Amino acid sequence: MPELPEVETVRRGLASFLPGKVIKSVDFNWDKSFPNATQDVQAYLIGASITRVRRRAKVLLIDLNTEHSLVIHLKMTGQLVFRGKNVAFGAGHPSDSLVGALPDKSTRVTFEFADESQLFFNDQRKFGWVKLYPTLEVPNIDFFKKVGPEPLNADFTQKDFRQRFKRRPNTNIKAALLDQTVIAGVGNIYADESLWGAKIHPATLVKNLSTAKMNKLYDELRYILNLAIEKGGSSDRNYVNAEGKRGSYLSFARVFRRQGQTCPRCDTIIVKTRVAGRGTHTCPKCQRQ
DNA sequence: CACTTGACCTGTCCGC
DNA sequence: TGCGGACAGGTCAAGT
């Protein structure tokens, strides 16, 4: 599911609800969803207070005042939904909501706080996880040692972007965009959307892309990631924000999940194919290989 | 090494 | 209505 804009949207929601909350209890019903929860839970989680909520790549970090952090990956279908006095099931328009009463059959971990509010980790497909690490060790996790730069960082330039891709000259640009060690945070939706924006066919080999094309891709990717954050992300099926509500980006999408519809630039019918092992949406006229 | 494919899971949709 | 197969926003390990 969640790519950079969705995870960032969840982070912003959690950052408004969680700081100061004191963990009263933690409940698990699927071991693999919280693989290193042992006696550490008692020592570092129960009674701990949340200090802040961060994001790196597609990973959320919830820092505690016990020098430990919850590290959370939502993978394809993970959700983190907060329920408290001011954020209750039923608030807002019903069509915004994708989750009802919690816990439900997809709930894998439940955190309860001292003020009776709760945080639910739901994950239909069970690929996602919550782990507990000493805060200082988080940068040493294999994933964080290898992951590429944040594409939206102010100091990340067109030149940096081109440099990062030089490590994957013989692979296609879509696979390279999805490779988290090149740059962080891009998944299937925003790969397709940004390639359409830059008029690049997803199967084009990286080494065959000009400097101008790569610069255009950088511009389109940053534009689309920022727009998606503004729209609260994409809810293709499971994704919801920290209040359990959908994001609206897909109503603005130009190609993703729009096969059979017309290209907004040239009216050609958008097609769905397979590139880098993933469903891929392109305009056959705008994006020639 | 660089690159591709399968595995991890559940649920839904589509064709027969 | 049932059943099999393909597919779904991600990442690893294992294969070539």
mmCIF file of N, CA and C in Angstrom, chain A residues 24-25 34 37 69 76 81 83 88 115 127 137 145 154 172 180 216 220 222-223 229 246 254 257 262 270 273:
data_model
loop_
_atom_site.group_PDB
_atom_site.id
_atom_site.type_symbol
_atom_site.label_atom_id
_atom_site.label_comp_id
_atom_site.label_asym_id
_atom_site.label_seq_id
_atom_site.Cartn_x
_atom_site.Cartn_y
_atom_site.Cartn_z
ATOM 1 N N LYS A 24 -0.601 1.972 28.337
ATOM 2 C CA LYS A 24 -1.104 1.213 29.486
ATOM 3 C C LYS A 24 -1.028 -0.288 29.215
ATOM 4 N N SER A 25 -1.354 -0.689 27.970
ATOM 5 C CA SER A 25 -1.280 -2.111 27.642
ATOM 6 C C SER A 25 -1.061 -2.290 26.148
ATOM 7 N N PHE A 34 4.453 -8.495 15.357
ATOM 8 C CA PHE A 34 5.295 -7.806 16.354
ATOM 9 C C PHE A 34 6.370 -8.793 16.785
ATOM 10 N N ALA A 37 8.574 -8.694 20.164
ATOM 11 C CA ALA A 37 7.902 -8.343 21.415
ATOM 12 C C ALA A 37 8.118 -9.456 22.423
ATOM 13 N N SER A 69 12.148 2.966 20.434
ATOM 14 C CA SER A 69 11.237 3.431 19.393
ATOM 15 C C SER A 69 10.475 2.262 18.805
ATOM 16 N N MET A 76 1.732 -3.781 2.407
ATOM 17 C CA MET A 76 0.657 -3.582 1.432
ATOM 18 C C MET A 76 -0.667 -3.129 2.051
ATOM 19 N N VAL A 81 -4.705 3.148 13.094
ATOM 20 C CA VAL A 81 -5.888 3.977 13.323
ATOM 21 C C VAL A 81 -6.000 4.317 14.809
ATOM 22 N N ARG A 83 -8.085 5.907 17.974
ATOM 23 C CA ARG A 83 -9.447 6.156 18.447
ATOM 24 C C ARG A 83 -9.375 6.761 19.834
ATOM 25 N N ALA A 88 -13.389 9.504 16.943
ATOM 26 C CA ALA A 88 -14.159 8.292 17.192
ATOM 27 C C ALA A 88 -14.743 7.771 15.900
ATOM 28 N N ASP A 115 -5.256 7.352 29.030
ATOM 29 C CA ASP A 115 -6.505 8.138 28.979
ATOM 30 C C ASP A 115 -7.620 7.393 28.244
ATOM 31 N N PHE A 127 1.640 -8.763 6.078
ATOM 32 C CA PHE A 127 3.024 -8.517 5.643
ATOM 33 C C PHE A 127 3.693 -7.460 6.513
ATOM 34 N N GLU A 137 19.752 2.670 17.979
ATOM 35 C CA GLU A 137 20.112 1.599 17.045
ATOM 36 C C GLU A 137 19.317 1.632 15.747
ATOM 37 N N LYS A 145 20.342 1.376 6.752
ATOM 38 C CA LYS A 145 21.718 1.557 6.276
ATOM 39 C C LYS A 145 21.768 1.605 4.746
ATOM 40 N N ALA A 154 14.753 19.200 1.011
ATOM 41 C CA ALA A 154 15.061 20.464 0.343
ATOM 42 C C ALA A 154 16.435 20.430 -0.316
ATOM 43 N N ASN A 172 15.440 -1.380 -15.899
ATOM 44 C CA ASN A 172 14.484 -0.416 -16.427
ATOM 45 C C ASN A 172 14.151 0.632 -15.377
ATOM 46 N N GLN A 180 14.255 0.781 -3.262
ATOM 47 C CA GLN A 180 14.360 1.720 -2.136
ATOM 48 C C GLN A 180 15.799 2.124 -1.825
ATOM 49 N N LYS A 216 13.530 15.946 -15.798
ATOM 50 C CA LYS A 216 12.075 16.056 -15.892
ATOM 51 C C LYS A 216 11.409 15.056 -14.940
ATOM 52 N N GLU A 220 8.763 15.856 -11.972
ATOM 53 C CA GLU A 220 7.430 15.241 -11.940
ATOM 54 C C GLU A 220 7.229 14.428 -10.667
ATOM 55 N N ARG A 222 8.673 14.830 -7.697
ATOM 56 C CA ARG A 222 8.486 15.711 -6.529
ATOM 57 C C ARG A 222 7.115 16.382 -6.583
ATOM 58 N N TYR A 223 6.701 16.780 -7.793
ATOM 59 C CA TYR A 223 5.372 17.387 -7.931
ATOM 60 C C TYR A 223 4.283 16.417 -7.473
ATOM 61 N N ILE A 229 0.470 14.077 -1.065
ATOM 62 C CA ILE A 229 0.421 14.380 0.377
ATOM 63 C C ILE A 229 -0.714 15.374 0.635
ATOM 64 N N ARG A 246 -10.194 7.680 4.101
ATOM 65 C CA ARG A 246 -9.535 7.483 2.815
ATOM 66 C C ARG A 246 -8.772 8.721 2.370
ATOM 67 N N ARG A 254 -3.600 10.270 -13.198
ATOM 68 C CA ARG A 254 -3.651 10.416 -14.655
ATOM 69 C C ARG A 254 -3.637 9.068 -15.353
ATOM 70 N N ARG A 257 -4.540 2.867 -12.454
ATOM 71 C CA ARG A 257 -5.886 2.279 -12.394
ATOM 72 C C ARG A 257 -6.857 2.934 -13.374
ATOM 73 N N THR A 262 -9.150 7.561 -21.145
ATOM 74 C CA THR A 262 -8.285 8.297 -22.066
ATOM 75 C C THR A 262 -7.203 9.078 -21.331
ATOM 76 N N ILE A 270 -5.464 4.546 -22.299
ATOM 77 C CA ILE A 270 -4.428 4.090 -21.366
ATOM 78 C C ILE A 270 -4.456 2.567 -21.283
ATOM 79 N N THR A 273 -0.055 -2.954 -18.498
ATOM 80 C CA THR A 273 0.854 -4.031 -18.872
ATOM 81 C C THR A 273 1.594 -4.486 -17.612
#
